[in-house]
PDB file of C-alpha atoms and ligand atoms in Angstrom:
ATOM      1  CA  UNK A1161     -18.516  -4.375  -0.092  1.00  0.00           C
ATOM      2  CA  UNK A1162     -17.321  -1.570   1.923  1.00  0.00           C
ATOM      3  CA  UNK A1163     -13.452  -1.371   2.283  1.00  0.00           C
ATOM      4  CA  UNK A1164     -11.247  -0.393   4.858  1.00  0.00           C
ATOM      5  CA  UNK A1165      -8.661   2.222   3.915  1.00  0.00           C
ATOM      6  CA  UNK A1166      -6.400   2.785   6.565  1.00  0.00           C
ATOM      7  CA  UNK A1167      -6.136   3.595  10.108  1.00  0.00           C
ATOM      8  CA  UNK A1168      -4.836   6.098  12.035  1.00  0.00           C
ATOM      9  CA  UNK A1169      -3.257   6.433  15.784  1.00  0.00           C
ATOM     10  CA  UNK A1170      -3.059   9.504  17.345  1.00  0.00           C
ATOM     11  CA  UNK A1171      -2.975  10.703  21.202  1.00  0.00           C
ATOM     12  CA  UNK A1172      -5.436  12.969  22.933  1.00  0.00           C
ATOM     13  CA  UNK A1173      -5.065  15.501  25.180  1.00  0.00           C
ATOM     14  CA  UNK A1174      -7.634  18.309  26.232  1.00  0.00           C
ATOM     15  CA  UNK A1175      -4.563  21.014  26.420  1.00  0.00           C
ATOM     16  CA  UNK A1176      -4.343  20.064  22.674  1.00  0.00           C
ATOM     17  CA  UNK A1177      -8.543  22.174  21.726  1.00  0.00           C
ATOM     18  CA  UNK A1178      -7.161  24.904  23.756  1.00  0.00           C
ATOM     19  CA  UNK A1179      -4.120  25.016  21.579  1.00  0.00           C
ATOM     20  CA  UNK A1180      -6.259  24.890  18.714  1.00  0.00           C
ATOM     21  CA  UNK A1181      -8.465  27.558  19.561  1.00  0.00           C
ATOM     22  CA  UNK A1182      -5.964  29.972  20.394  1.00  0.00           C
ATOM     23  CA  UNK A1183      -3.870  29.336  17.228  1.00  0.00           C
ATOM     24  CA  UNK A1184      -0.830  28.077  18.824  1.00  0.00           C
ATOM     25  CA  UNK A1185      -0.249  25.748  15.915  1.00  0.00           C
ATOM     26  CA  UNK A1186       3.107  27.403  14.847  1.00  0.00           C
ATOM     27  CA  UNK A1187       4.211  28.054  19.198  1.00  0.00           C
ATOM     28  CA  UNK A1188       7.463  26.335  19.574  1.00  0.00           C
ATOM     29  CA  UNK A1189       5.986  24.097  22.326  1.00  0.00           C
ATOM     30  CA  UNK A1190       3.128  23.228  19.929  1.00  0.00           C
ATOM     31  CA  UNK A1191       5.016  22.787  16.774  1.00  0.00           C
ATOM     32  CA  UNK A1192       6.447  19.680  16.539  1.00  0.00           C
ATOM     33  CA  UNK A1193       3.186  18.149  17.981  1.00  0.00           C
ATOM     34  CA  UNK A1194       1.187  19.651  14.949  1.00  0.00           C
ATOM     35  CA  UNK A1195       3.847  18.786  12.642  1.00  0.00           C
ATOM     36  CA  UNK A1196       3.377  15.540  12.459  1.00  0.00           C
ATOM     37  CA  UNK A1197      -0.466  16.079  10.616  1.00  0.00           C
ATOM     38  CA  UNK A1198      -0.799  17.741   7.673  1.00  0.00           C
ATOM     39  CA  UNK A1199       0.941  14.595   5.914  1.00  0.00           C
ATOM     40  CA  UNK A1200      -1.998  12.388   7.211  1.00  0.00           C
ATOM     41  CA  UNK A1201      -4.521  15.317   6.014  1.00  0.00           C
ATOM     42  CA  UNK A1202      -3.177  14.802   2.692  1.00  0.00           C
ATOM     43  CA  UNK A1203      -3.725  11.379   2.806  1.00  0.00           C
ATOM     44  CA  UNK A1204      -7.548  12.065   3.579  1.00  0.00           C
ATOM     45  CA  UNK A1205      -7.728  14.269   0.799  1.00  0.00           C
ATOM     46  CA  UNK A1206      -6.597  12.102  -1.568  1.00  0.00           C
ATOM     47  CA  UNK A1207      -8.347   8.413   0.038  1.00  0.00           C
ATOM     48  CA  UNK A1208     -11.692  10.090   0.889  1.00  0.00           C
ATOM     49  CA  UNK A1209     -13.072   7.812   3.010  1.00  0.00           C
ATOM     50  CA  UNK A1210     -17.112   8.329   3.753  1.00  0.00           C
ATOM     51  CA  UNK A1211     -17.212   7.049   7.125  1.00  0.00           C
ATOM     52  CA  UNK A1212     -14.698   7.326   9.949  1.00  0.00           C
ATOM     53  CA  UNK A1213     -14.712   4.136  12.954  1.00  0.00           C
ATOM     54  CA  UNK A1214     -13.423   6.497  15.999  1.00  0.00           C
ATOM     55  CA  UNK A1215     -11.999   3.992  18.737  1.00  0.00           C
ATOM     56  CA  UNK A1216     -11.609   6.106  21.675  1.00  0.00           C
ATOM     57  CA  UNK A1217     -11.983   5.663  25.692  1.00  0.00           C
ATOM     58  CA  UNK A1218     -14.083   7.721  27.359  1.00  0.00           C
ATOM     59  CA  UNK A1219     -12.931   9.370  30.507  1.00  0.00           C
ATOM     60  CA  UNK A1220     -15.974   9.718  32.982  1.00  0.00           C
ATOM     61  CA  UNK A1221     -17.835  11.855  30.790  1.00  0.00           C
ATOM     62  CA  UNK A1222     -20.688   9.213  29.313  1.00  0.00           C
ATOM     63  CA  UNK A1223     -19.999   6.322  31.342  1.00  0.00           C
ATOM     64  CA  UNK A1224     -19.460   6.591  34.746  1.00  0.00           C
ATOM     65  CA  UNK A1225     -17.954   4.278  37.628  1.00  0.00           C
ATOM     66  CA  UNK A1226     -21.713   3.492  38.143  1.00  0.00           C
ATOM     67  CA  UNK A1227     -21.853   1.817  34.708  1.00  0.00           C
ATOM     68  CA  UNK A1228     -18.931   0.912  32.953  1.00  0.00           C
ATOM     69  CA  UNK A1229     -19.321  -1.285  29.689  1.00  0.00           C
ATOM     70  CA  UNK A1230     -16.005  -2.776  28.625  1.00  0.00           C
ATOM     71  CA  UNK A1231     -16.862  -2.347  25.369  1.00  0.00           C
ATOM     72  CA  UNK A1232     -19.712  -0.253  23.836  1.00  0.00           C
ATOM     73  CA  UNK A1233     -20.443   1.174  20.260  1.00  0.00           C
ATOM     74  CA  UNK A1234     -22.275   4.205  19.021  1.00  0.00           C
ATOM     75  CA  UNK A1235     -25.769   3.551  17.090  1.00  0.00           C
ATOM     76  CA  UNK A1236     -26.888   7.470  17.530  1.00  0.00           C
ATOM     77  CA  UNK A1237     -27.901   9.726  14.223  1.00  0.00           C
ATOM     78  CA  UNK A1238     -25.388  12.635  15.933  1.00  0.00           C
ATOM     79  CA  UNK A1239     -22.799  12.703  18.179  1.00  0.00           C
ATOM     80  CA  UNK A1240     -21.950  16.141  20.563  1.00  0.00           C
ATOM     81  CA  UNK A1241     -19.089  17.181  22.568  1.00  0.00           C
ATOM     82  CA  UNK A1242     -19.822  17.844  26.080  1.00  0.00           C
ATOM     83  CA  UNK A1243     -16.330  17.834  27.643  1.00  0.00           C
ATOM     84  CA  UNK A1244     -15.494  20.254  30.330  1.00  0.00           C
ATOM     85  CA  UNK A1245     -12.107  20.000  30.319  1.00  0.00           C
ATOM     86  CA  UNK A1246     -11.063  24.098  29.311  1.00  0.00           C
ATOM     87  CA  UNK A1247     -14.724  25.077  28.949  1.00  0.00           C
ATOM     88  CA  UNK A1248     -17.218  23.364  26.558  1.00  0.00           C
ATOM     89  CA  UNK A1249     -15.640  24.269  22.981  1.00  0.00           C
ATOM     90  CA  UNK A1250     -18.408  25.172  20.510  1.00  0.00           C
ATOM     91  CA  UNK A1251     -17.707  22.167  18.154  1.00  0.00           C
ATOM     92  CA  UNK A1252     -19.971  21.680  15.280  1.00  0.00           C
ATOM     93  CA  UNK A1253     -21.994  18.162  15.937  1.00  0.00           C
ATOM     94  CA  UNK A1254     -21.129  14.857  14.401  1.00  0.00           C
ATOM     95  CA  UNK A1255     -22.645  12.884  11.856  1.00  0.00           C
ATOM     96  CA  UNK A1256     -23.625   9.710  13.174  1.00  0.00           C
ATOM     97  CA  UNK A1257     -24.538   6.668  10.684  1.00  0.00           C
ATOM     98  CA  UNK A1258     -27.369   4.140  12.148  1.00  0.00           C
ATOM     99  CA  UNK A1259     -27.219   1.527   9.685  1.00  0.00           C
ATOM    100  CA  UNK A1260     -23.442   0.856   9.798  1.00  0.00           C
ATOM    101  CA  UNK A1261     -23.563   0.932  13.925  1.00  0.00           C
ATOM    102  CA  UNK A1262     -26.286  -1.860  13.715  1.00  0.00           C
ATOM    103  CA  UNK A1263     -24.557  -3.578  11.070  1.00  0.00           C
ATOM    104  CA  UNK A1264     -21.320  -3.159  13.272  1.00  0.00           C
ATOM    105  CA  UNK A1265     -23.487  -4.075  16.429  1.00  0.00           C
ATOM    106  CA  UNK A1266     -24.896  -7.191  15.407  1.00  0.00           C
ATOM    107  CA  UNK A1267     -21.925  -8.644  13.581  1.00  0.00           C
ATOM    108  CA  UNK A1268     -19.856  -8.113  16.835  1.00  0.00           C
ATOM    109  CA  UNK A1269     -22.687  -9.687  18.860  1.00  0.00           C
ATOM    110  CA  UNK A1270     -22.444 -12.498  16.238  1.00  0.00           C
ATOM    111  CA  UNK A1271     -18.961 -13.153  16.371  1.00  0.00           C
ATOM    112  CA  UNK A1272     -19.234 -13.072  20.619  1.00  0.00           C
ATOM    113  CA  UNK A1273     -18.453  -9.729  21.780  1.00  0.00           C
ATOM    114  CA  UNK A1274     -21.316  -8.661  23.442  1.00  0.00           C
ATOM    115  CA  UNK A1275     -21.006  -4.764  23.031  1.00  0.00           C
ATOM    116  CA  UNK A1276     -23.358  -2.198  24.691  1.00  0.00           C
ATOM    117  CA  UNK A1277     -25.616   0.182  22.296  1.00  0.00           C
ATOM    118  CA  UNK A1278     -25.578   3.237  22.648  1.00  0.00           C
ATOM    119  CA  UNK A1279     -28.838   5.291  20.706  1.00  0.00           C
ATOM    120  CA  UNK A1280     -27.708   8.511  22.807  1.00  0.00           C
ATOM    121  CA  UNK A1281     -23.756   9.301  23.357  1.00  0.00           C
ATOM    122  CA  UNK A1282     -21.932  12.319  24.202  1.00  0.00           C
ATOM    123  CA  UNK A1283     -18.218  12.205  23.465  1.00  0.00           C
ATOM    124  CA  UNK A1284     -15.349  13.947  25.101  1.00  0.00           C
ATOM    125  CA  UNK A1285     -11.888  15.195  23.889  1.00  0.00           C
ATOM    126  CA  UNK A1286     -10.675  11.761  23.045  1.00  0.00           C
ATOM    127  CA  UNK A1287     -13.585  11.572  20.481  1.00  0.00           C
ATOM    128  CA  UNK A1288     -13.464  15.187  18.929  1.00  0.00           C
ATOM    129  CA  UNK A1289      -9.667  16.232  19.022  1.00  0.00           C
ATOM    130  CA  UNK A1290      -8.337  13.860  16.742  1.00  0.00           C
ATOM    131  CA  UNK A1291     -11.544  14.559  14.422  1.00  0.00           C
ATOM    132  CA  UNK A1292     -10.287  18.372  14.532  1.00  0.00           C
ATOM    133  CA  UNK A1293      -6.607  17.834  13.924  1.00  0.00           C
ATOM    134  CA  UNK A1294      -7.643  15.602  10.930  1.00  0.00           C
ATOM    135  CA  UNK A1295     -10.118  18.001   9.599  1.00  0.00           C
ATOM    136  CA  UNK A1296      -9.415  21.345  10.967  1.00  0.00           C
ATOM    137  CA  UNK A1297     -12.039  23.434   9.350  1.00  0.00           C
ATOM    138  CA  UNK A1298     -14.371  20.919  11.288  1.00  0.00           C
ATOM    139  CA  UNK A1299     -16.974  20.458   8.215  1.00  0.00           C
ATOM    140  CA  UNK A1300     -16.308  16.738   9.378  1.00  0.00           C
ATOM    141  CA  UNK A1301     -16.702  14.774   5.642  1.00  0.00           C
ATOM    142  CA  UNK A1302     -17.055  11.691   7.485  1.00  0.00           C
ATOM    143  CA  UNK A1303     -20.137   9.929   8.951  1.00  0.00           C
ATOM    144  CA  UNK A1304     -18.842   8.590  12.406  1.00  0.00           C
ATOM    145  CA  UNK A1305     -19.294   5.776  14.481  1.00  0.00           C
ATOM    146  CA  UNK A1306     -17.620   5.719  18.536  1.00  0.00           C
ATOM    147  CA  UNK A1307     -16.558   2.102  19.754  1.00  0.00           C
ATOM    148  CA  UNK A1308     -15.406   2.773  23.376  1.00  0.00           C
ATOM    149  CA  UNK A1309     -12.913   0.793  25.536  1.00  0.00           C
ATOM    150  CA  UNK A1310     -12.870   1.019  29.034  1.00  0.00           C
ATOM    151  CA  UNK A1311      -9.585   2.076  30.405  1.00  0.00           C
ATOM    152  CA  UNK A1312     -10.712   3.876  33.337  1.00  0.00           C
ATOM    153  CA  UNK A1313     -12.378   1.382  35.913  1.00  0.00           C
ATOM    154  CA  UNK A1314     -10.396  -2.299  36.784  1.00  0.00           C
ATOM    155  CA  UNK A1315     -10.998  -4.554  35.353  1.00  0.00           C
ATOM    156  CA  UNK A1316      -9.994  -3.643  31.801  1.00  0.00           C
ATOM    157  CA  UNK A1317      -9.576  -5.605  28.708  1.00  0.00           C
ATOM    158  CA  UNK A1318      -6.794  -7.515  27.653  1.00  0.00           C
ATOM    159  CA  UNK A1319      -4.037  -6.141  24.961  1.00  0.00           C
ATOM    160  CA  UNK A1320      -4.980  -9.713  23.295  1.00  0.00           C
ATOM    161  CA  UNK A1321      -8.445  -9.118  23.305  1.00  0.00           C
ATOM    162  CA  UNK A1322      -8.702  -5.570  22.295  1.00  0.00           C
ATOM    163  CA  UNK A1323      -6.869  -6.707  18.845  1.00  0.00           C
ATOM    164  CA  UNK A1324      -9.344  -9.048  18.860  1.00  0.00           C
ATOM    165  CA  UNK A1325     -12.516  -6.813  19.051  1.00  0.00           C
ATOM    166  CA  UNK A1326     -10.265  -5.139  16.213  1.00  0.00           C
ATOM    167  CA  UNK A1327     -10.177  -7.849  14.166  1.00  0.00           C
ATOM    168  CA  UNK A1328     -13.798  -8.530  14.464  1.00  0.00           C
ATOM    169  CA  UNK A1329     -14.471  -4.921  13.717  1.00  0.00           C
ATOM    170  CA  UNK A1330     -12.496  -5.355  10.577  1.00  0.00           C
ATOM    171  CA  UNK A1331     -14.609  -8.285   9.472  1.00  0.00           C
ATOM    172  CA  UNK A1332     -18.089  -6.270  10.453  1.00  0.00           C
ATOM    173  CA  UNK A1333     -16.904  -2.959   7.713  1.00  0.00           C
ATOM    174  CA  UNK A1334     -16.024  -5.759   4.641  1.00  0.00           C
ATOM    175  CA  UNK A1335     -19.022  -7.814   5.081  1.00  0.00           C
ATOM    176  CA  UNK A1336     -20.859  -4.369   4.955  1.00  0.00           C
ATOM    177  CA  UNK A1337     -22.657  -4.542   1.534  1.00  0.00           C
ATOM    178  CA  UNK A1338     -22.578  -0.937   0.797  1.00  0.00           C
ATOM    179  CA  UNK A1339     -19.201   1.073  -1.477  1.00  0.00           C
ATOM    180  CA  UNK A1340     -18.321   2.879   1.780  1.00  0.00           C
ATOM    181  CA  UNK A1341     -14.697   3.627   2.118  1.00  0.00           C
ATOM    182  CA  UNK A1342     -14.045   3.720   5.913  1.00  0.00           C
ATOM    183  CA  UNK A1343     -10.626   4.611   8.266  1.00  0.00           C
ATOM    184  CA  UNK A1344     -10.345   3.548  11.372  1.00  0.00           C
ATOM    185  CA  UNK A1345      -8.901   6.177  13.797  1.00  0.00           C
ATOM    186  CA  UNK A1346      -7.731   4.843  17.268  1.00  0.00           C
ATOM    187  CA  UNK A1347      -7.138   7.804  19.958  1.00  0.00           C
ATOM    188  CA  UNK A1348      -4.985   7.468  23.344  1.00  0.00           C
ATOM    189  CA  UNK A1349      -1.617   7.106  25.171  1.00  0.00           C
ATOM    190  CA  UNK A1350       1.125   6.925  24.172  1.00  0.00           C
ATOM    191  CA  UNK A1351       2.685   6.650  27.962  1.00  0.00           C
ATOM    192  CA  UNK A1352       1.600   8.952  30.213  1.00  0.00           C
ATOM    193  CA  UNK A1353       0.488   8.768  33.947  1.00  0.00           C
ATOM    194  CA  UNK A1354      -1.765  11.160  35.480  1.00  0.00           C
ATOM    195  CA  UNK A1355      -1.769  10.623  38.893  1.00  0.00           C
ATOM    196  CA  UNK A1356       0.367   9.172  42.477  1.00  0.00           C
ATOM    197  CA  UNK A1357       4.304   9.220  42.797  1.00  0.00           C
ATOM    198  CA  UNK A1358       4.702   8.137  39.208  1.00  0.00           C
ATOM    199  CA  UNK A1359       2.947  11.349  37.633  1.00  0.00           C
ATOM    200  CA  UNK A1360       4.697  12.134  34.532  1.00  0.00           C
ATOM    201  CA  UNK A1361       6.057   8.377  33.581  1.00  0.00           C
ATOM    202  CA  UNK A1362       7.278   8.390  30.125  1.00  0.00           C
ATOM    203  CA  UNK A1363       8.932   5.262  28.512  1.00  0.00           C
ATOM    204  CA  UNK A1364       9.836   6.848  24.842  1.00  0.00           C
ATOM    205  CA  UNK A1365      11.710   3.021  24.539  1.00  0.00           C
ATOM    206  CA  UNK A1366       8.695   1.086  24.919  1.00  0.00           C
ATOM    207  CA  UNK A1367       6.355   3.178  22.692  1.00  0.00           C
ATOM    208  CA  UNK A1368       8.798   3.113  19.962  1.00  0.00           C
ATOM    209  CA  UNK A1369       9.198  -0.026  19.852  1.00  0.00           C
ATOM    210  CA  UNK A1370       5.035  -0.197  20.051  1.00  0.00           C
ATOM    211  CA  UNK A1371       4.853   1.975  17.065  1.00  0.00           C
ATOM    212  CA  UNK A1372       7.516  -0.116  15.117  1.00  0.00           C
ATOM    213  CA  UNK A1373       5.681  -3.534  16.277  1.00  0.00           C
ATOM    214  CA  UNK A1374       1.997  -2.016  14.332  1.00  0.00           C
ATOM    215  CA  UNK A1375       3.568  -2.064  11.377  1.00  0.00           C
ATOM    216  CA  UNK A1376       4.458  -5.909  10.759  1.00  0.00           C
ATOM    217  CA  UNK A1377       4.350  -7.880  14.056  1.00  0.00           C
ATOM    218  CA  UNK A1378       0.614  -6.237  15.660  1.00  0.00           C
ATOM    219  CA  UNK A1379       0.333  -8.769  18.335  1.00  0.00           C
ATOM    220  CA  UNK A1380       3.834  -7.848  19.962  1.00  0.00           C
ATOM    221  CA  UNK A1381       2.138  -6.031  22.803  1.00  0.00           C
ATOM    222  CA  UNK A1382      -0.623  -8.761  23.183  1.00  0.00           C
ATOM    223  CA  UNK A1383       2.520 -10.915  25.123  1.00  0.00           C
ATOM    224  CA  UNK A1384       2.096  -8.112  27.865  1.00  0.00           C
ATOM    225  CA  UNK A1385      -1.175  -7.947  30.635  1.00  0.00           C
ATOM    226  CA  UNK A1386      -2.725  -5.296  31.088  1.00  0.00           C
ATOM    227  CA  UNK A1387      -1.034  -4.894  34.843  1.00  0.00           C
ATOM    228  CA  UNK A1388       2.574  -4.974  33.039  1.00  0.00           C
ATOM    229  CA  UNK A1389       1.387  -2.238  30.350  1.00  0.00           C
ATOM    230  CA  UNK A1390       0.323   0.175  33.484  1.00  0.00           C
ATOM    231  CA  UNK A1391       3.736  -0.615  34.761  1.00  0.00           C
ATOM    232  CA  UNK A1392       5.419  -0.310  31.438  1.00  0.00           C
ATOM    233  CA  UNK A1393       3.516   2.980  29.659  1.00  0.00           C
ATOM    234  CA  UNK A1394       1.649   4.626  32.736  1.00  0.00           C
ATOM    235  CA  UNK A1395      -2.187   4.205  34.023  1.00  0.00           C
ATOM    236  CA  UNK A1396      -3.089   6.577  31.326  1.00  0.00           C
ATOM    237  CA  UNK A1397      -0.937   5.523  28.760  1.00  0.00           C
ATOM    238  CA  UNK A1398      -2.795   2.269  28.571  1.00  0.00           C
ATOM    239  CA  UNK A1399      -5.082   3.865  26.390  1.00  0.00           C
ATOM    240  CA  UNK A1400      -2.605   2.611  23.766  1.00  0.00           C
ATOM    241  CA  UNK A1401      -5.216  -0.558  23.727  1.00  0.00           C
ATOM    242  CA  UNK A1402      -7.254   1.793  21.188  1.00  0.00           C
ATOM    243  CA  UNK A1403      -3.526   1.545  18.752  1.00  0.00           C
ATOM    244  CA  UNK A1404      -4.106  -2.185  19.172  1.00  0.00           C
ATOM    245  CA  UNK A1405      -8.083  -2.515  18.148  1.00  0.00           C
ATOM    246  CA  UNK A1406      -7.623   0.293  15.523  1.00  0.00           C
ATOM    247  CA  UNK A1407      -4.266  -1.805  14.096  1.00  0.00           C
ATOM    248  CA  UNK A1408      -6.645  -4.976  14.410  1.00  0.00           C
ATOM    249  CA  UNK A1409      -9.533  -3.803  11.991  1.00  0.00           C
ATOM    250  CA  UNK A1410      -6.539  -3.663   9.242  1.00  0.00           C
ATOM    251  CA  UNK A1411      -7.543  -6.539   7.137  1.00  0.00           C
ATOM    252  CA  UNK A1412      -4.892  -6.428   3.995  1.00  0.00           C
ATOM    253  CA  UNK A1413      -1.268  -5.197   3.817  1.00  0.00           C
ATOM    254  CA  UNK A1414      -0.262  -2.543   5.407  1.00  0.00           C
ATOM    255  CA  UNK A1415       1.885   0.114   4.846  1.00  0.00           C
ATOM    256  CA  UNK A1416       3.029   2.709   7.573  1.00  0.00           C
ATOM    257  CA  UNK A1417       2.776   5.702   5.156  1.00  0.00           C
ATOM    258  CA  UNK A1418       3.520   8.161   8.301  1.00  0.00           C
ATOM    259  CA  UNK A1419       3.981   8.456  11.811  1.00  0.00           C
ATOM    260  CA  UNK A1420       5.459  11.354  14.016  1.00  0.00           C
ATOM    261  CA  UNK A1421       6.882  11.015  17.723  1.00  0.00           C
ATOM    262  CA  UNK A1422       6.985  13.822  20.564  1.00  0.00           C
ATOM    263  CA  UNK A1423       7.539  14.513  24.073  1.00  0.00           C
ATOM    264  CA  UNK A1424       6.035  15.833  26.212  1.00  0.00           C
ATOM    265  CA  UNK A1425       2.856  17.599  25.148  1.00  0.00           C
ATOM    266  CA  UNK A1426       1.225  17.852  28.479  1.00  0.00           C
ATOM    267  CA  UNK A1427       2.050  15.244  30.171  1.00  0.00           C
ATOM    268  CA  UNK A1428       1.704  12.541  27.737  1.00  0.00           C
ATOM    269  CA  UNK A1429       4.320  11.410  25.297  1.00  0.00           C
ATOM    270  CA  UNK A1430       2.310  11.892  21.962  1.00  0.00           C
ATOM    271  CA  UNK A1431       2.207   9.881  18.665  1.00  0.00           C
ATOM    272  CA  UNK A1432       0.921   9.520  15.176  1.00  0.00           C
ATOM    273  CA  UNK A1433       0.780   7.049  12.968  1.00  0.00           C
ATOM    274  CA  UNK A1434      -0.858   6.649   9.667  1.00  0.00           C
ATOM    275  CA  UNK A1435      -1.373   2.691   8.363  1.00  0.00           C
ATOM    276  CA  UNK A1436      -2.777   2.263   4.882  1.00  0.00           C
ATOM    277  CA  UNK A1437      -4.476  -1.009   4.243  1.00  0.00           C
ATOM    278  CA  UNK A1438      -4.046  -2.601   0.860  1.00  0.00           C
ATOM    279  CA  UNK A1439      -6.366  -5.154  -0.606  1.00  0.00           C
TER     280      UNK A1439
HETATM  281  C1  DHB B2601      -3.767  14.227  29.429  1.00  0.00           C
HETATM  282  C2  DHB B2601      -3.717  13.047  28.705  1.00  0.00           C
HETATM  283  C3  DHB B2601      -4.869  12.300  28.460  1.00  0.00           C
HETATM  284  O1  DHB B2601      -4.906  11.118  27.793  1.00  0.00           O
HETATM  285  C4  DHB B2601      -6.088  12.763  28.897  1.00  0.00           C
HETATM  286  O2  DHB B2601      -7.182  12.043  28.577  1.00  0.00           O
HETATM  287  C5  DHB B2601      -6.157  13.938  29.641  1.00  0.00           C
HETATM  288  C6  DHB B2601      -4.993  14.668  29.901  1.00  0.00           C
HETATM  289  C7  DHB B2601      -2.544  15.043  29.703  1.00  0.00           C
HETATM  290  O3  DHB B2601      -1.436  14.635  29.368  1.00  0.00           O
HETATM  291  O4  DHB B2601      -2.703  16.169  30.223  1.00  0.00           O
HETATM  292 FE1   FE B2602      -6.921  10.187  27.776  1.00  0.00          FE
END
């Protein structure tokens, strides 16, 4: 059966490609933001996994207010990168893997959450920034899958259901018949607010004590709605549902093996955290 090796949480931020293509890995403002990765590349060198589960929200660019699924999963041979955000960096395309995403499709389906398949998906910086700071000479090594969670358009899913959908997405990879070894990266907050009076919100308290409460008590932030984590972490930094569905696929022990903690980088309190999964 296939087996889940870890998971990782990381925070996006478009500033973060334009960092990366002008080299500013080692610029004191950048530093202790790219710190935090090369332990987690190790890791990847050494745990090879084959197939990466990319939990990410998309922010407008292939769902808009139109149509907004609250959840929706990738089923598309390729994925490209059509965000806007600093001009369309030339990023080579992703590997896309069919059978998993209708494997992963149908067992989600089966176990009631009734995700939306997409054959054709373009992904934004939420999507292809971790993938770069994992892999930085972007020869991706992974086939890739995108499950989406709406964070943009009211309503949006529950902290308690999101570990859910994790949970069931761990169940979908090991009843995978296939030797696949697959990580689960979630991408978003930690706090940050974008917009209105409270632009620039940052509760360092709160996300540690998220980041503490992956590691042995997941459901902590499952006590909170989804109106309290806006109030708590910022309208943007409830993208930290993707920590909760990527912590949720972890099916064995876990052990934190990393995790790194700065603020600001743009506006957004960032984190990292690497969770391996043990059988
Ligand atoms: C920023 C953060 C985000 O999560 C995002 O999607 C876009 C911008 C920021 O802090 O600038
Ligand atoms: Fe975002």
């Amino acid at each position: 059966m296939a087996k889940i090796v870890g998971a990782i949480t990381t925070s996006h931020v478009p500033a973060i490609g334009r960092a990366i293509d002008k080299g500013l890995q080692d610029d004191p403002y950048w530093k202790p933001f790219f710190d935090g990765f090369p332990p987690v590349r190790d890791w990847l060198a050494k745990v090879r996994p084959s197939v990466a589960v990319v939990v990410y929200n998309d922010h407008g660019l292939n769902f808009f207010l139109d149509k907004m699924p609250t959840f929706a999963v990738g089923a598309a041979p390729e994925y490209r990168n059509a965000d806007e955000g600093w001009g369309i960096p030339t990023l080579p395309p992703f590997k896309g893997d069919p059978a998993l995403s209708w494997h992963l499709i149908e067992s989600l389906v089966a176990d009631e959450f009734d995700v939306v398949t997409c054959q054709e998906m373009l992904v934004d910086h939420a999507f292809t920034l971790p993938m770069a700071l994992l892999w930085p000479d972007q020869r991706w090594p992974v086939r890739t899958i995108p499950v989406c969670v709406n964070t943009v358009q009211a309503p949006l899913p529950s902290a308690s259901r999101c570990y859910r959908l994790g949970e069931a997405i761990g169940r979908a990879i090991e009843s995978w018949d296939t030797e696949e070894r697959v990580v689960v990266i979630g991408t978003g907050g930690l706090s940050h607010q974008l917009d209105g009076t409270r632009a620039g919100h940052i509760n360092k308290e709160f996300d540690r004590k998220f980041m503490d409460s992956l590691v042995d008590d997941p459901k902590w932030a499952t006590q909170y709605s989804t109106l309290d984590l806006v109030e708590l972490v910022g309208t943007q930094g409830i993208e930290l549902l993707m920590w909760l569905v990527a912590r949720g696929a972890l099916t064995g022990k876990v052990d934190k093996l990393h995790s790194n903690y700065h603020i600001p980088i743009s506006n957004t309190a960032s984190g990292l955290m690497l969770l391996e999964n043990r059988d």
